[in-house]
CSV table of C-alpha atoms in Angstrom, one decimal:
chain,number,residue,atom,x,y,z
E,1,ILE,CA,18.4,-19.2,180.1
E,2,TYR,CA,15.4,-19.1,177.8
E,3,THR,CA,15.6,-18.3,174.1
E,4,GLU,CA,13.1,-17.9,171.2
E,5,ALA,CA,13.2,-21.7,170.8
E,6,ASP,CA,11.5,-22.1,174.3
E,7,TRP,CA,7.8,-22.2,174.9
E,8,ASN,CA,5.6,-21.7,177.9
E,9,GLU,CA,4.4,-25.3,178.6
E,10,CYS,CA,1.9,-24.3,181.3
E,11,THR,CA,-1.5,-25.8,180.6
E,12,ILE,CA,-3.3,-24.9,183.9
E,13,TYR,CA,-6.3,-22.6,183.4
E,14,ASP,CA,-6.9,-20.6,186.5
E,15,GLN,CA,-7.3,-16.9,187.3
E,16,PHE,CA,-3.5,-16.4,187.2
E,17,SER,CA,-2.4,-18.4,184.3
E,18,GLY,CA,-5.3,-18.5,181.8
E,19,TYR,CA,-4.0,-15.3,180.2
E,20,VAL,CA,-0.5,-16.7,179.8
E,21,VAL,CA,-1.7,-20.1,178.5
E,22,SER,CA,-3.9,-18.3,175.9
E,23,LYS,CA,-1.0,-16.2,174.6
E,24,ALA,CA,1.1,-19.3,174.1
E,25,MET,CA,-1.7,-21.2,172.4
E,26,ALA,CA,-2.5,-18.3,170.1
E,27,GLU,CA,1.1,-17.9,169.0
E,28,LYS,CA,1.5,-21.6,168.4
E,29,LYS,CA,-1.6,-21.6,166.2
E,30,ALA,CA,-0.2,-18.6,164.2
E,31,TRP,CA,3.0,-20.5,163.5
E,32,GLU,CA,1.0,-23.6,162.5
E,33,ILE,CA,-1.2,-21.6,160.1
E,34,MET,CA,1.8,-19.8,158.5
E,35,THR,CA,3.8,-23.0,158.2
E,36,GLU,CA,0.9,-24.8,156.5
E,37,ALA,CA,0.6,-21.8,154.1
E,38,GLY,CA,4.3,-22.0,153.3
E,39,ARG,CA,4.8,-18.5,154.7
E,40,LYS,CA,6.6,-19.3,158.0
E,41,ASN,CA,9.3,-16.6,157.3
E,42,ASP,CA,6.7,-13.9,156.9
E,43,LEU,CA,5.6,-14.2,160.6
E,44,VAL,CA,7.1,-12.2,163.4
E,45,THR,CA,6.0,-12.6,167.0
E,46,ILE,CA,6.9,-10.4,169.9
E,47,CYS,CA,7.0,-12.2,173.3
E,48,PRO,CA,7.5,-9.6,176.1
E,49,SER,CA,8.1,-10.5,179.7
E,50,PHE,CA,6.2,-8.7,182.4
E,51,VAL,CA,5.3,-5.4,180.8
E,52,LEU,CA,5.3,-2.2,183.0
E,53,GLY,CA,5.4,1.5,182.1
E,54,PRO,CA,3.2,4.5,181.5
E,55,MET,CA,-0.5,3.7,180.7
E,56,LEU,CA,-2.5,5.3,178.0
E,57,SER,CA,-5.8,4.8,179.7
E,58,SER,CA,-7.3,4.8,183.2
E,59,ARG,CA,-8.4,1.2,183.0
E,60,ALA,CA,-7.5,-0.9,186.0
E,61,ASP,CA,-8.3,-4.3,184.7
E,62,GLY,CA,-5.0,-5.1,182.8
E,63,MET,CA,-2.9,-8.1,183.8
E,64,ALA,CA,0.0,-6.0,185.0
E,65,ILE,CA,-2.1,-3.8,187.2
E,66,GLN,CA,-4.0,-6.8,188.6
E,67,THR,CA,-0.6,-8.5,189.4
E,68,ILE,CA,0.8,-5.4,191.1
E,69,ALA,CA,-2.5,-5.0,193.1
E,70,ARG,CA,-2.3,-8.6,194.3
E,71,LEU,CA,1.3,-8.2,195.3
E,72,LEU,CA,0.4,-5.1,197.3
E,73,ASP,CA,-2.7,-6.5,199.0
E,74,GLY,CA,-1.1,-9.9,199.7
E,75,SER,CA,-3.5,-12.0,197.6
E,76,GLN,CA,-0.9,-13.1,195.2
E,77,PHE,CA,0.3,-15.7,197.6
E,78,VAL,CA,-1.7,-18.2,199.6
E,79,SER,CA,0.7,-18.4,202.6
E,80,GLY,CA,3.1,-15.7,203.4
E,81,CYS,CA,5.5,-13.6,201.3
E,82,ARG,CA,8.0,-15.3,199.2
E,83,PRO,CA,11.1,-13.8,197.5
E,84,LEU,CA,9.8,-12.8,194.1
E,85,ARG,CA,11.6,-11.8,190.9
E,86,PHE,CA,10.0,-10.9,187.6
E,87,PRO,CA,11.7,-10.4,184.2
E,88,ILE,CA,10.4,-6.9,183.4
E,89,VAL,CA,10.3,-4.9,180.2
E,90,ASP,CA,9.3,-1.3,179.7
E,91,VAL,CA,6.1,-0.9,177.5
E,92,ARG,CA,8.0,1.6,175.4
E,93,ASP,CA,10.6,-1.0,174.5
E,94,VAL,CA,7.8,-3.4,173.5
E,95,ALA,CA,6.3,-0.8,171.3
E,96,THR,CA,9.7,-0.2,169.6
E,97,ALA,CA,10.1,-4.0,169.1
E,98,HIS,CA,6.7,-4.1,167.3
E,99,ILE,CA,7.6,-1.1,165.1
E,100,ARG,CA,10.9,-2.7,164.1
E,101,ALA,CA,9.2,-6.1,163.5
E,102,ALA,CA,6.6,-4.4,161.2
E,103,PHE,CA,9.0,-2.3,159.2
E,104,LEU,CA,12.4,-4.0,159.0
E,105,PRO,CA,12.4,-6.3,156.0
E,106,HIS,CA,14.7,-8.8,157.5
E,107,ALA,CA,12.6,-9.3,160.7
E,108,SER,CA,11.4,-12.9,161.0
E,109,GLY,CA,10.7,-15.3,163.8
E,110,ARG,CA,10.1,-15.1,167.5
E,111,TYR,CA,11.6,-12.3,169.6
E,112,ILE,CA,11.6,-12.4,173.4
E,113,VAL,CA,11.6,-8.8,174.7
E,114,THR,CA,12.9,-8.4,178.3
E,115,ALA,CA,15.5,-6.6,180.4
E,116,THR,CA,19.0,-7.7,179.5
E,117,THR,CA,20.3,-7.1,183.1
E,118,GLY,CA,18.3,-10.1,184.5
E,119,VAL,CA,15.3,-10.3,186.7
E,120,VAL,CA,14.4,-7.4,189.0
E,121,PRO,CA,13.4,-8.0,192.7
E,122,MET,CA,9.7,-7.0,192.7
E,123,TYR,CA,10.1,-4.6,195.7
E,124,SER,CA,12.5,-2.5,193.7
E,125,ALA,CA,10.1,-2.3,190.8
E,126,LEU,CA,7.3,-1.0,193.1
């Protein structure tokens, strides 16, 4: 079980994890800057799991779309199909979390936004 106290410790930069690594590094830097400024309680970060949902544009270069495409064409795995589960969150829930973080005066800290019912087998999400 992960909580807001846990961090992604991945440091491998490749086509699949560079995005994830950069997100963790950017958040850690934000916390460092706010702590040094004595304003740690003023920072709120939203850490969503795998975000899916309606798109606002026709762009096909987003991380979620690329991941789904790789799952469908088989390139996600080097050898064979493995049982795969993702913690998924709806993009509308992530938007709600951002709005609450911005406007609720008591919001402070890190918030992991994901489904509360556990991970979803990827075939059922497709």
